[in-house]
Amino acid sequence: MSRPPVHPFAARPVVGVALLVGVVLTALSGRYGYHRDELYFMVAGRHLSWGYIDQPPLTPLIARISTTIFGDTVVGLRVLSTLSSVATIIVIALLAREFGSARRGQVLAAICAAVSGFVLGVGHMVSTATYDLLAWMLIALFAVKLLRTRDGRWWLALGLTAGIALENKYLVVLPVGALLVSLLIVGPRSVLRSWWLLAGVGVAGVVALPNVLWQFQHGWPQLTVAGGISEDDGTENRIMFIPLQILQLSPFLVPIWIAGFLRLWRHLPWARSIALAYPVLCVAVLIAGGKSYYALPLLLVLVAAGAEPTLRWVDRHRIQAVIGLVLTALTSALFTLPLLPASAADFVIPVNKEQGEQIGWPAFTASVATAWGQIPPAERSTATIFTGNYGEAGALRRYGPSHGLPTAYSGHMSFADWERPPDTNTGPVLLVGIVPTPEFRDCRQVGTIHAIVSNDEDGATLFICESPAQPWSTLWPKLRRFY
């Protein structure tokens, strides 16, 4: 049965809110520097493939496209990320429209998305979560349209979006799976009895197939990575799941998404499965030991649903609403955007460690260059720089040439596949961020990284070893690290 038509889309004010966020993100995009993941994505973008050890190919491809079009700088790299967040805010307003919101409700939904910490945080830099969030919002939009209209053709749009999202990150199976489980529990089950569902699954499978084949041919390495994350961080992720769900979106938005859940459950029976999908997803993430942000996108769907009842409260409490909006915007921006001087970022790092991962890479490279200078010039032609993680290797690839440094290698993630030192490199090895192991002979510490903030590189050691214990081709399988 067809549902009543929706209100007209409030295009001008909604797009205005989204573009304002785009202006803010652009103005701040170059204030700190590259995130460690961005340094990795840029190298991955120069080794285009249908897959990588830890991810599908879409984000590295987008990183390469963005730097090619807009310039090989921090600002140029982040242009498409900013545009993705602008689009995300617009889609959230469209979701509010599908839930029955008129102009004011759509604008409020856009504003809530614009001041949420998660949207600002993933929009500030390039990450798989940036494009994952947009994909989740589109999937939610198409799912809501499917339930509201009972038009099975929306399964095609949903399947196409899910297939593209699978080329970015496998997490997209979580919201789709949660929605299917919720439909089976509370209905309407009629949307599952459709050939369009099979067509949508087929479209998703065809689009995702190249990366699936790559993973199959390489022994499913991404499952190894995911297993490592769960094993190493699973307990902490479960303990911090609820607090981070509240903090990463914004504590001030909690009443809105609760109102959205209650509205969907009590007053929009055709959309109850959308409400139920969030707790179902949370259970799945907790069982898997996944990170808290894996479930955050569905909270934004509930925020969109909560815009309409929130308007009634706003009309009665205008002053409190303005104060709440300002506090939400200020706290979200403070903890997710580079507003503070770099030297003061330790204030926000306990809540958002990604701030610290954007600070200090040029200084890090300079410290490595100082250590490299302790290798006698006559031995440098056969010497090697070997790093502990992809962020360090990516930083040295980016900034090392200006210091006269050679190519830096790493056994971490896909760096292990792209290049390894030649066996002719039988001379000294500069270990960056690695405690010496039996694979390297006669090591001595020559330095320590002293970052101005508490990031992952602060305190990293620098060792010079006399030589590798065996040819690099023999050592390389032992030096690979998936997580």
CSV table of C-alpha atoms in Angstrom, one decimal:
chain,number,residue,atom,x,y,z
A,1,MET,CA,0.0,0.0,0.0
A,2,SER,CA,1.4,3.4,-1.0
A,3,ARG,CA,2.1,6.0,1.7
A,4,PRO,CA,1.1,9.7,1.7
A,5,PRO,CA,3.5,11.9,-0.3
A,6,VAL,CA,6.3,13.6,1.5
A,7,HIS,CA,6.7,17.4,2.0
A,8,PRO,CA,8.7,19.4,-0.6
A,9,PHE,CA,12.5,19.3,0.0
A,10,ALA,CA,13.8,22.4,1.7
A,11,ALA,CA,16.7,22.6,-0.7
A,12,ARG,CA,18.0,26.1,-0.2
A,13,PRO,CA,18.4,26.2,3.6
A,14,VAL,CA,19.5,22.6,3.8
A,15,VAL,CA,22.2,23.1,1.1
A,16,GLY,CA,23.1,26.3,2.8
A,17,VAL,CA,23.8,24.5,6.1
A,18,ALA,CA,25.8,21.8,4.3
A,19,LEU,CA,27.9,24.3,2.3
A,20,LEU,CA,28.6,26.3,5.5
A,21,VAL,CA,30.1,23.1,7.0
A,22,GLY,CA,32.1,22.6,3.7
A,23,VAL,CA,33.5,26.1,4.1
A,24,VAL,CA,34.6,25.5,7.7
A,25,LEU,CA,36.2,22.1,6.8
A,26,THR,CA,38.0,23.7,3.9
A,27,ALA,CA,39.3,26.6,6.0
A,28,LEU,CA,40.7,24.2,8.6
A,29,SER,CA,41.8,21.3,6.4
A,30,GLY,CA,45.5,22.4,6.2
A,31,ARG,CA,45.9,23.6,9.8
A,32,TYR,CA,47.7,20.6,11.2
A,33,GLY,CA,48.9,18.1,8.6
A,34,TYR,CA,48.4,14.7,7.1
A,35,HIS,CA,46.9,11.9,9.2
A,36,ARG,CA,48.9,8.7,9.3
A,37,ASP,CA,46.2,6.9,7.3
A,38,GLU,CA,46.2,9.6,4.7
A,39,LEU,CA,50.0,9.1,4.2
A,40,TYR,CA,49.2,5.4,3.7
A,41,PHE,CA,46.3,6.2,1.3
A,42,MET,CA,48.5,8.4,-0.9
A,43,VAL,CA,51.1,5.6,-1.3
A,44,ALA,CA,48.3,3.1,-1.9
A,45,GLY,CA,46.9,5.4,-4.6
A,46,ARG,CA,50.2,5.1,-6.5
A,47,HIS,CA,49.8,1.3,-6.3
A,48,LEU,CA,46.3,1.0,-7.6
A,49,SER,CA,44.8,-2.4,-7.2
A,50,TRP,CA,41.5,-4.2,-6.7
A,51,GLY,CA,42.4,-4.7,-3.1
A,52,TYR,CA,44.8,-4.2,-0.3
A,53,ILE,CA,45.7,-6.2,2.8
A,54,ASP,CA,43.5,-4.1,5.1
A,55,GLN,CA,40.9,-2.5,2.8
A,56,PRO,CA,39.1,-2.5,-0.6
A,57,PRO,CA,40.4,0.0,-3.3
A,58,LEU,CA,38.0,2.9,-3.2
A,59,THR,CA,39.5,5.3,-0.6
A,60,PRO,CA,43.1,5.1,-2.1
A,61,LEU,CA,41.6,5.7,-5.5
A,62,ILE,CA,39.6,8.7,-4.3
A,63,ALA,CA,42.8,10.0,-2.6
A,64,ARG,CA,44.7,9.8,-5.9
A,65,ILE,CA,41.8,11.5,-7.8
A,66,SER,CA,41.6,14.3,-5.3
A,67,THR,CA,45.3,15.1,-5.3
A,68,THR,CA,45.5,14.9,-9.1
A,69,ILE,CA,42.7,17.4,-9.6
A,70,PHE,CA,43.1,19.7,-6.6
A,71,GLY,CA,46.8,19.4,-5.9
A,72,ASP,CA,49.2,17.2,-4.0
A,73,THR,CA,48.8,19.0,-0.7
A,74,VAL,CA,46.9,18.4,2.5
A,75,VAL,CA,44.1,20.7,1.4
A,76,GLY,CA,43.9,19.2,-2.1
A,77,LEU,CA,43.8,15.7,-0.7
A,78,ARG,CA,40.8,16.5,1.5
A,79,VAL,CA,38.5,18.3,-1.0
A,80,LEU,CA,36.5,15.2,-2.0
A,81,SER,CA,36.3,14.2,1.7
A,82,THR,CA,34.8,17.6,2.4
A,83,LEU,CA,32.3,17.3,-0.4
A,84,SER,CA,31.3,13.8,0.8
A,85,SER,CA,30.4,15.3,4.2
A,86,VAL,CA,28.4,18.1,2.5
A,87,ALA,CA,26.5,15.4,0.7
A,88,THR,CA,26.0,13.4,3.9
A,89,ILE,CA,24.3,16.3,5.6
A,90,ILE,CA,21.9,16.8,2.7
A,91,VAL,CA,21.0,13.1,2.7
A,92,ILE,CA,20.3,13.3,6.4
A,93,ALA,CA,17.8,16.1,5.7
A,94,LEU,CA,16.3,14.0,3.0
A,95,LEU,CA,15.8,11.2,5.6
A,96,ALA,CA,14.0,13.6,7.9
A,97,ARG,CA,11.7,14.4,4.9
A,98,GLU,CA,11.0,10.8,4.4
A,99,PHE,CA,10.0,10.5,8.0
A,100,GLY,CA,7.4,13.3,7.5
A,101,SER,CA,9.4,16.4,8.4
A,102,ALA,CA,8.5,19.6,6.5
A,103,ARG,CA,10.9,22.5,5.9
A,104,ARG,CA,11.7,23.3,9.5
A,105,GLY,CA,12.3,19.7,10.5
A,106,GLN,CA,14.5,19.1,7.5
A,107,VAL,CA,16.6,22.1,8.3
A,108,LEU,CA,16.9,21.0,12.0
A,109,ALA,CA,18.1,17.6,10.9
A,110,ALA,CA,20.7,19.2,8.7
A,111,ILE,CA,21.9,21.4,11.5
A,112,CYS,CA,22.1,18.5,14.0
A,113,ALA,CA,24.2,16.6,11.5
A,114,ALA,CA,26.3,19.6,10.8
A,115,VAL,CA,27.2,20.1,14.5
A,116,SER,CA,27.7,16.4,15.3
A,117,GLY,CA,31.2,15.4,16.2
A,118,PHE,CA,31.2,12.3,14.0
A,119,VAL,CA,30.2,14.1,10.8
A,120,LEU,CA,32.8,16.9,11.4
A,121,GLY,CA,35.5,14.4,12.4
A,122,VAL,CA,35.3,12.1,9.4
A,123,GLY,CA,34.8,15.1,7.1
A,124,HIS,CA,37.9,16.9,8.2
A,125,MET,CA,40.3,14.2,6.8
A,126,VAL,CA,40.3,11.3,4.3
A,127,SER,CA,39.3,8.0,5.8
A,128,THR,CA,37.4,5.0,4.8
A,129,ALA,CA,34.8,6.1,7.4
A,130,THR,CA,34.3,9.3,5.5
A,131,TYR,CA,32.8,7.6,2.4
A,132,ASP,CA,31.4,4.8,4.4
A,133,LEU,CA,29.2,7.3,6.3
A,134,LEU,CA,27.8,8.7,3.1
A,135,ALA,CA,27.1,5.2,1.8
A,136,TRP,CA,25.3,4.2,5.0
A,137,MET,CA,23.1,7.3,4.8
A,138,LEU,CA,22.2,6.6,1.2
A,139,ILE,CA,21.4,3.0,2.0
A,140,ALA,CA,19.2,4.2,4.9
A,141,LEU,CA,17.5,6.7,2.6
A,142,PHE,CA,16.7,4.0,0.0
A,143,ALA,CA,15.6,1.6,2.7
A,144,VAL,CA,13.2,4.2,4.2
A,145,LYS,CA,11.9,4.9,0.7
A,146,LEU,CA,11.4,1.2,0.1
A,147,LEU,CA,9.4,0.9,3.4
A,148,ARG,CA,7.4,4.0,2.9
A,149,THR,CA,6.4,3.4,-0.7
A,150,ARG,CA,6.6,-0.5,-0.8
A,151,ASP,CA,8.1,0.0,-4.2
A,152,GLY,CA,10.5,-2.9,-4.6
A,153,ARG,CA,12.6,-1.1,-7.2
A,154,TRP,CA,14.4,0.7,-4.4
A,155,TRP,CA,16.2,-2.6,-3.8
A,156,LEU,CA,18.2,-1.8,-6.9
A,157,ALA,CA,19.4,1.6,-5.6
A,158,LEU,CA,20.1,0.0,-2.3
A,159,GLY,CA,22.1,-2.9,-3.9
A,160,LEU,CA,24.1,-0.6,-6.1
A,161,THR,CA,25.0,1.7,-3.2
A,162,ALA,CA,25.9,-1.3,-1.0
A,163,GLY,CA,28.1,-2.8,-3.8
A,164,ILE,CA,30.0,0.5,-4.2
A,165,ALA,CA,30.3,0.7,-0.4
A,166,LEU,CA,31.8,-2.8,-0.4
A,167,GLU,CA,34.6,-1.5,-2.6
A,168,ASN,CA,35.4,0.9,0.2
A,169,LYS,CA,34.8,-1.0,3.4
A,170,TYR,CA,33.2,-4.3,4.3
A,171,LEU,CA,31.4,-2.8,7.3
A,172,VAL,CA,28.4,-2.0,5.0
A,173,VAL,CA,27.2,-5.5,5.5
A,174,LEU,CA,26.4,-4.6,9.1
A,175,PRO,CA,23.6,-2.1,8.5
A,176,VAL,CA,22.2,-4.1,5.7
A,177,GLY,CA,22.2,-7.2,7.8
A,178,ALA,CA,20.7,-5.4,10.8
A,179,LEU,CA,17.9,-4.1,8.6
A,180,LEU,CA,17.1,-7.5,7.2
A,181,VAL,CA,17.1,-9.1,10.7
A,182,SER,CA,14.8,-6.2,11.9
A,183,LEU,CA,12.5,-6.7,8.9
A,184,LEU,CA,12.2,-10.4,9.8
A,185,ILE,CA,11.3,-9.5,13.4
A,186,VAL,CA,8.9,-6.6,13.1
A,187,GLY,CA,8.2,-6.4,9.3
A,188,PRO,CA,6.9,-5.3,6.9
A,189,ARG,CA,8.0,-8.7,5.6
A,190,SER,CA,6.2,-8.1,2.3
A,191,VAL,CA,9.2,-6.1,1.0
A,192,LEU,CA,11.3,-9.3,1.3
A,193,ARG,CA,9.0,-11.2,-0.9
A,194,SER,CA,10.1,-9.5,-4.1
A,195,TRP,CA,12.2,-10.3,-7.1
A,196,TRP,CA,13.6,-6.8,-6.8
A,197,LEU,CA,15.5,-7.9,-3.6
A,198,LEU,CA,17.3,-10.6,-5.6
A,199,ALA,CA,18.1,-8.1,-8.3
A,200,GLY,CA,19.5,-5.7,-5.7
A,201,VAL,CA,21.6,-8.5,-4.2
A,202,GLY,CA,22.8,-9.4,-7.7
A,203,VAL,CA,23.8,-5.8,-8.5
A,204,ALA,CA,25.7,-5.5,-5.2
A,205,GLY,CA,27.5,-8.8,-5.9
A,206,VAL,CA,28.6,-7.7,-9.4
A,207,VAL,CA,29.9,-4.4,-8.2
A,208,ALA,CA,31.8,-5.9,-5.2
A,209,LEU,CA,33.1,-8.9,-7.1
A,210,PRO,CA,36.5,-7.5,-8.2
A,211,ASN,CA,37.6,-7.0,-4.6
A,212,VAL,CA,36.1,-10.2,-3.4
A,213,LEU,CA,38.1,-12.1,-6.1
A,214,TRP,CA,41.2,-10.2,-5.0
A,215,GLN,CA,40.7,-11.2,-1.4
A,216,PHE,CA,40.1,-14.8,-2.4
A,217,GLN,CA,43.2,-14.9,-4.5
A,218,HIS,CA,45.3,-13.5,-1.6
A,219,GLY,CA,43.9,-15.7,1.1
A,220,TRP,CA,41.4,-13.3,2.6
A,221,PRO,CA,44.0,-11.1,4.4
A,222,GLN,CA,41.3,-8.6,5.5
A,223,LEU,CA,39.8,-11.3,7.8
A,224,THR,CA,43.2,-11.6,9.4
A,225,VAL,CA,43.4,-7.9,10.0
A,226,ALA,CA,39.8,-7.8,11.4
A,227,GLY,CA,40.7,-10.7,13.7
A,228,GLY,CA,43.7,-8.9,15.0
A,229,ILE,CA,41.7,-5.8,15.7
A,230,SER,CA,39.1,-7.8,17.6
A,231,GLU,CA,41.7,-9.8,19.5
A,232,ASP,CA,43.8,-6.8,20.5
A,233,ASP,CA,41.2,-4.2,21.1
A,234,GLY,CA,37.9,-6.2,21.5
A,235,THR,CA,37.7,-5.9,25.3
A,236,GLU,CA,38.4,-2.2,25.3
A,237,ASN,CA,36.0,-1.6,22.5
A,238,ARG,CA,33.2,-3.3,24.4
A,239,ILE,CA,33.9,-1.4,27.6
A,240,MET,CA,34.0,2.0,25.8
A,241,PHE,CA,31.1,1.2,23.4
A,242,ILE,CA,28.3,3.1,25.1
A,243,PRO,CA,30.4,6.1,26.3
A,244,LEU,CA,31.9,6.6,22.9
A,245,GLN,CA,28.5,6.3,21.2
A,246,ILE,CA,27.5,9.3,23.3
A,247,LEU,CA,30.7,11.3,23.0
A,248,GLN,CA,31.5,10.8,19.4
A,249,LEU,CA,28.2,12.0,18.1
A,250,SER,CA,27.6,14.6,20.9
A,251,PRO,CA,26.0,14.2,24.3
A,252,PHE,CA,23.7,17.1,23.4
A,253,LEU,CA,22.1,15.1,20.6
A,254,VAL,CA,21.2,12.1,22.8
A,255,PRO,CA,17.6,13.4,23.5
A,256,ILE,CA,17.1,13.9,19.8
A,257,TRP,CA,18.0,10.4,18.7
A,258,ILE,CA,16.1,8.9,21.6
A,259,ALA,CA,13.1,10.9,20.5
A,260,GLY,CA,13.7,9.6,17.0
A,261,PHE,CA,13.7,6.0,18.1
A,262,LEU,CA,10.5,6.4,20.1
A,263,ARG,CA,8.8,8.2,17.2
A,264,LEU,CA,9.7,5.4,14.7
A,265,TRP,CA,8.6,2.7,17.1
A,266,ARG,CA,5.4,4.3,18.4
A,267,HIS,CA,4.1,6.5,15.6
A,268,LEU,CA,5.5,5.2,12.3
A,269,PRO,CA,4.8,1.5,12.4
A,270,TRP,CA,6.0,1.1,8.8
A,271,ALA,CA,9.5,2.3,9.9
A,272,ARG,CA,9.8,0.2,13.1
A,273,SER,CA,12.5,-2.0,11.5
A,274,ILE,CA,14.6,1.1,11.0
A,275,ALA,CA,14.5,1.8,14.7
A,276,LEU,CA,15.2,-1.8,15.7
A,277,ALA,CA,18.1,-2.0,13.3
A,278,TYR,CA,20.2,0.2,15.6
A,279,PRO,CA,20.1,-2.0,18.7
A,280,VAL,CA,20.5,-5.1,16.5
A,281,LEU,CA,23.6,-3.5,15.0
A,282,CYS,CA,25.0,-2.6,18.4
A,283,VAL,CA,24.6,-6.2,19.5
A,284,ALA,CA,26.5,-7.4,16.4
A,285,VAL,CA,29.3,-4.9,17.0
A,286,LEU,CA,29.6,-5.8,20.6
A,287,ILE,CA,29.8,-9.5,19.9
A,288,ALA,CA,32.5,-8.9,17.3
A,289,GLY,CA,34.5,-6.6,19.5
A,290,GLY,CA,34.3,-3.9,16.8
A,291,LYS,CA,34.9,-0.2,17.3
A,292,SER,CA,32.1,2.1,18.6
A,293,TYR,CA,31.9,4.2,15.5
A,294,TYR,CA,30.8,1.1,13.5
A,295,ALA,CA,27.3,1.8,14.8
A,296,LEU,CA,27.3,5.6,14.8
A,297,PRO,CA,25.8,6.1,11.3
A,298,LEU,CA,22.4,4.6,12.4
A,299,LEU,CA,22.3,7.1,15.2
A,300,LEU,CA,22.2,9.9,12.6
A,301,VAL,CA,19.2,8.1,11.0
A,302,LEU,CA,17.5,8.3,14.4
A,303,VAL,CA,18.5,12.0,14.7
A,304,ALA,CA,16.7,12.6,11.4
A,305,ALA,CA,13.6,10.9,12.7
A,306,GLY,CA,13.8,12.9,15.9
A,307,ALA,CA,13.9,16.3,14.2
A,308,GLU,CA,10.1,16.6,14.1
A,309,PRO,CA,9.3,16.0,17.9
A,310,THR,CA,12.4,18.1,18.8
A,311,LEU,CA,10.8,21.1,16.9
A,312,ARG,CA,7.9,21.1,19.3
A,313,TRP,CA,10.3,21.3,22.2
A,314,VAL,CA,12.3,24.0,20.5
A,315,ASP,CA,9.2,26.1,20.0
A,316,ARG,CA,8.6,26.1,23.8
A,317,HIS,CA,12.3,26.5,24.8
A,318,ARG,CA,14.0,28.7,22.3
A,319,ILE,CA,16.7,30.0,24.6
A,320,GLN,CA,17.7,26.6,25.8
A,321,ALA,CA,17.7,25.3,22.2
A,322,VAL,CA,20.0,28.1,21.1
A,323,ILE,CA,22.4,27.5,24.0
A,324,GLY,CA,22.3,23.7,23.3
A,325,LEU,CA,23.1,24.3,19.6
A,326,VAL,CA,26.0,26.6,20.4
A,327,LEU,CA,27.4,24.2,23.0
A,328,THR,CA,27.1,21.2,20.6
A,329,ALA,CA,28.8,23.1,17.8
A,330,LEU,CA,31.6,24.3,20.0
A,331,THR,CA,32.4,21.0,21.7
A,332,SER,CA,32.1,19.0,18.5
A,333,ALA,CA,34.4,21.4,16.7
A,334,LEU,CA,36.9,21.6,19.6
A,335,PHE,CA,37.3,17.8,19.8
A,336,THR,CA,37.2,17.0,16.1
A,337,LEU,CA,38.7,19.9,14.2
A,338,PRO,CA,42.2,21.5,14.5
A,339,LEU,CA,41.1,24.6,16.4
A,340,LEU,CA,43.7,24.5,19.1
A,341,PRO,CA,47.4,25.2,18.5
A,342,ALA,CA,49.2,21.9,17.7
A,343,SER,CA,51.2,22.1,21.0
A,344,ALA,CA,47.9,22.2,22.9
A,345,ALA,CA,46.3,19.2,21.2
A,346,ASP,CA,47.0,16.9,24.2
A,347,PHE,CA,43.8,18.5,25.7
A,348,VAL,CA,41.6,16.7,23.2
A,349,ILE,CA,43.7,13.7,22.3
A,350,PRO,CA,42.2,11.5,25.2
A,351,VAL,CA,38.8,11.9,23.5
A,352,ASN,CA,39.9,12.0,19.9
A,353,LYS,CA,43.4,10.5,19.3
A,354,GLU,CA,43.1,11.2,15.6
A,355,GLN,CA,44.0,14.8,16.3
A,356,GLY,CA,47.5,13.8,17.4
A,357,GLU,CA,48.0,11.6,14.4
A,358,GLN,CA,48.0,14.7,12.2
A,359,ILE,CA,50.8,16.5,14.1
A,360,GLY,CA,54.6,16.2,13.8
A,361,TRP,CA,55.3,14.2,10.7
A,362,PRO,CA,57.8,16.7,9.2
A,363,ALA,CA,59.7,16.9,12.6
A,364,PHE,CA,59.5,13.1,12.8
A,365,THR,CA,61.2,12.9,9.4
A,366,ALA,CA,63.9,15.4,10.4
A,367,SER,CA,64.7,13.1,13.4
A,368,VAL,CA,65.0,10.1,11.2
A,369,ALA,CA,67.3,12.1,8.9
A,370,THR,CA,69.5,13.0,11.8
A,371,ALA,CA,69.8,9.3,12.7
A,372,TRP,CA,70.5,8.5,9.0
A,373,GLY,CA,73.4,11.0,9.1
A,374,GLN,CA,75.2,8.8,11.6
A,375,ILE,CA,75.6,6.1,8.9
A,376,PRO,CA,79.0,6.6,7.2
A,377,PRO,CA,78.5,8.1,3.7
A,378,ALA,CA,80.4,5.2,2.1
A,379,GLU,CA,77.9,2.7,3.5
A,380,ARG,CA,74.7,4.5,2.7
A,381,SER,CA,74.3,3.1,-0.8
A,382,THR,CA,73.7,-0.4,0.7
A,383,ALA,CA,71.8,0.9,3.8
A,384,THR,CA,68.1,0.5,4.4
A,385,ILE,CA,65.4,2.4,6.4
A,386,PHE,CA,62.9,0.0,7.8
A,387,THR,CA,59.9,1.3,9.7
A,388,GLY,CA,57.4,-0.2,12.1
A,389,ASN,CA,54.2,0.9,10.6
A,390,TYR,CA,52.6,2.4,7.5
A,391,GLY,CA,52.3,5.9,8.9
A,392,GLU,CA,56.0,6.1,9.5
A,393,ALA,CA,56.8,4.7,6.1
A,394,GLY,CA,54.2,7.0,4.4
A,395,ALA,CA,55.7,10.1,6.2
A,396,LEU,CA,59.2,9.2,5.1
A,397,ARG,CA,58.0,8.6,1.5
A,398,ARG,CA,56.3,12.1,1.6
A,399,TYR,CA,59.0,14.2,3.4
A,400,GLY,CA,62.1,12.1,3.2
A,401,PRO,CA,63.3,13.2,-0.3
A,402,SER,CA,63.7,16.8,0.9
A,403,HIS,CA,66.2,15.4,3.5
A,404,GLY,CA,68.0,13.3,1.1
A,405,LEU,CA,66.6,10.1,2.5
A,406,PRO,CA,66.3,6.9,0.4
A,407,THR,CA,63.0,4.9,0.1
A,408,ALA,CA,61.7,3.8,3.4
A,409,TYR,CA,60.3,0.2,3.7
A,410,SER,CA,57.8,-1.4,6.0
A,411,GLY,CA,56.4,-4.9,6.5
A,412,HIS,CA,53.1,-3.4,7.8
A,413,MET,CA,49.9,-3.9,5.9
A,414,SER,CA,50.2,-3.5,2.1
A,415,PHE,CA,53.6,-1.9,2.3
A,416,ALA,CA,54.9,-5.4,2.6
A,417,ASP,CA,53.5,-6.2,-0.9
A,418,TRP,CA,54.5,-3.1,-2.7
A,419,GLU,CA,58.2,-3.1,-2.2
A,420,ARG,CA,61.0,-4.8,-0.2
A,421,PRO,CA,64.6,-3.8,0.1
A,422,PRO,CA,66.8,-5.4,-2.6
A,423,ASP,CA,69.1,-8.2,-1.5
A,424,THR,CA,72.0,-6.0,-2.5
A,425,ASN,CA,71.2,-3.8,0.6
A,426,THR,CA,73.6,-5.7,2.8
A,427,GLY,CA,74.7,-2.7,4.8
A,428,PRO,CA,73.4,-0.9,7.9
A,429,VAL,CA,69.7,-0.9,8.7
A,430,LEU,CA,68.0,2.1,10.4
A,431,LEU,CA,65.1,0.7,12.4
A,432,VAL,CA,62.4,3.3,12.9
A,433,GLY,CA,59.9,2.6,15.7
A,434,ILE,CA,61.1,-1.0,16.0
A,435,VAL,CA,62.8,-2.8,18.9
A,436,PRO,CA,65.7,-4.8,17.4
A,437,THR,CA,65.0,-8.5,16.8
A,438,PRO,CA,67.3,-11.4,15.8
A,439,GLU,CA,66.7,-10.5,12.2
A,440,PHE,CA,69.2,-7.6,12.6
A,441,ARG,CA,72.8,-7.7,13.8
A,442,ASP,CA,74.6,-5.5,16.3
A,443,CYS,CA,72.1,-2.8,17.0
A,444,ARG,CA,72.6,0.4,18.9
A,445,GLN,CA,70.1,3.1,19.8
A,446,VAL,CA,70.9,6.4,18.1
A,447,GLY,CA,67.8,8.4,18.9
A,448,THR,CA,64.3,8.8,20.2
A,449,ILE,CA,61.3,10.6,18.6
A,450,HIS,CA,60.1,13.4,20.8
A,451,ALA,CA,56.7,14.6,19.5
A,452,ILE,CA,55.1,17.8,20.8
A,453,VAL,CA,51.9,15.8,21.5
A,454,SER,CA,51.1,12.3,22.9
A,455,ASN,CA,50.7,10.5,19.6
A,456,ASP,CA,51.7,7.0,18.5
A,457,GLU,CA,55.2,8.1,17.5
A,458,ASP,CA,56.1,10.0,20.7
A,459,GLY,CA,58.9,7.9,22.3
A,460,ALA,CA,59.5,5.8,19.2
A,461,THR,CA,63.1,4.6,19.1
A,462,LEU,CA,65.7,4.8,16.4
A,463,PHE,CA,68.3,2.0,16.1
A,464,ILE,CA,71.1,1.5,13.6
A,465,CYS,CA,72.0,-2.2,13.1
A,466,GLU,CA,75.2,-3.4,11.4
A,467,SER,CA,73.3,-5.4,8.8
A,468,PRO,CA,70.3,-7.7,8.2
A,469,ALA,CA,71.0,-11.3,9.4
A,470,GLN,CA,69.9,-12.8,6.1
A,471,PRO,CA,69.0,-11.5,2.6
A,472,TRP,CA,65.9,-9.3,2.6
A,473,SER,CA,64.1,-11.8,0.4
A,474,THR,CA,64.5,-14.4,3.1
A,475,LEU,CA,63.6,-12.1,5.9
A,476,TRP,CA,60.6,-10.5,4.3
A,477,PRO,CA,57.9,-13.1,5.1
A,478,LYS,CA,59.0,-12.9,8.8
A,479,LEU,CA,58.7,-9.1,8.8
A,480,ARG,CA,55.2,-8.9,7.4
A,481,ARG,CA,52.7,-7.6,10.0
A,482,PHE,CA,48.9,-7.5,9.4
A,483,TYR,CA,48.0,-5.4,12.4
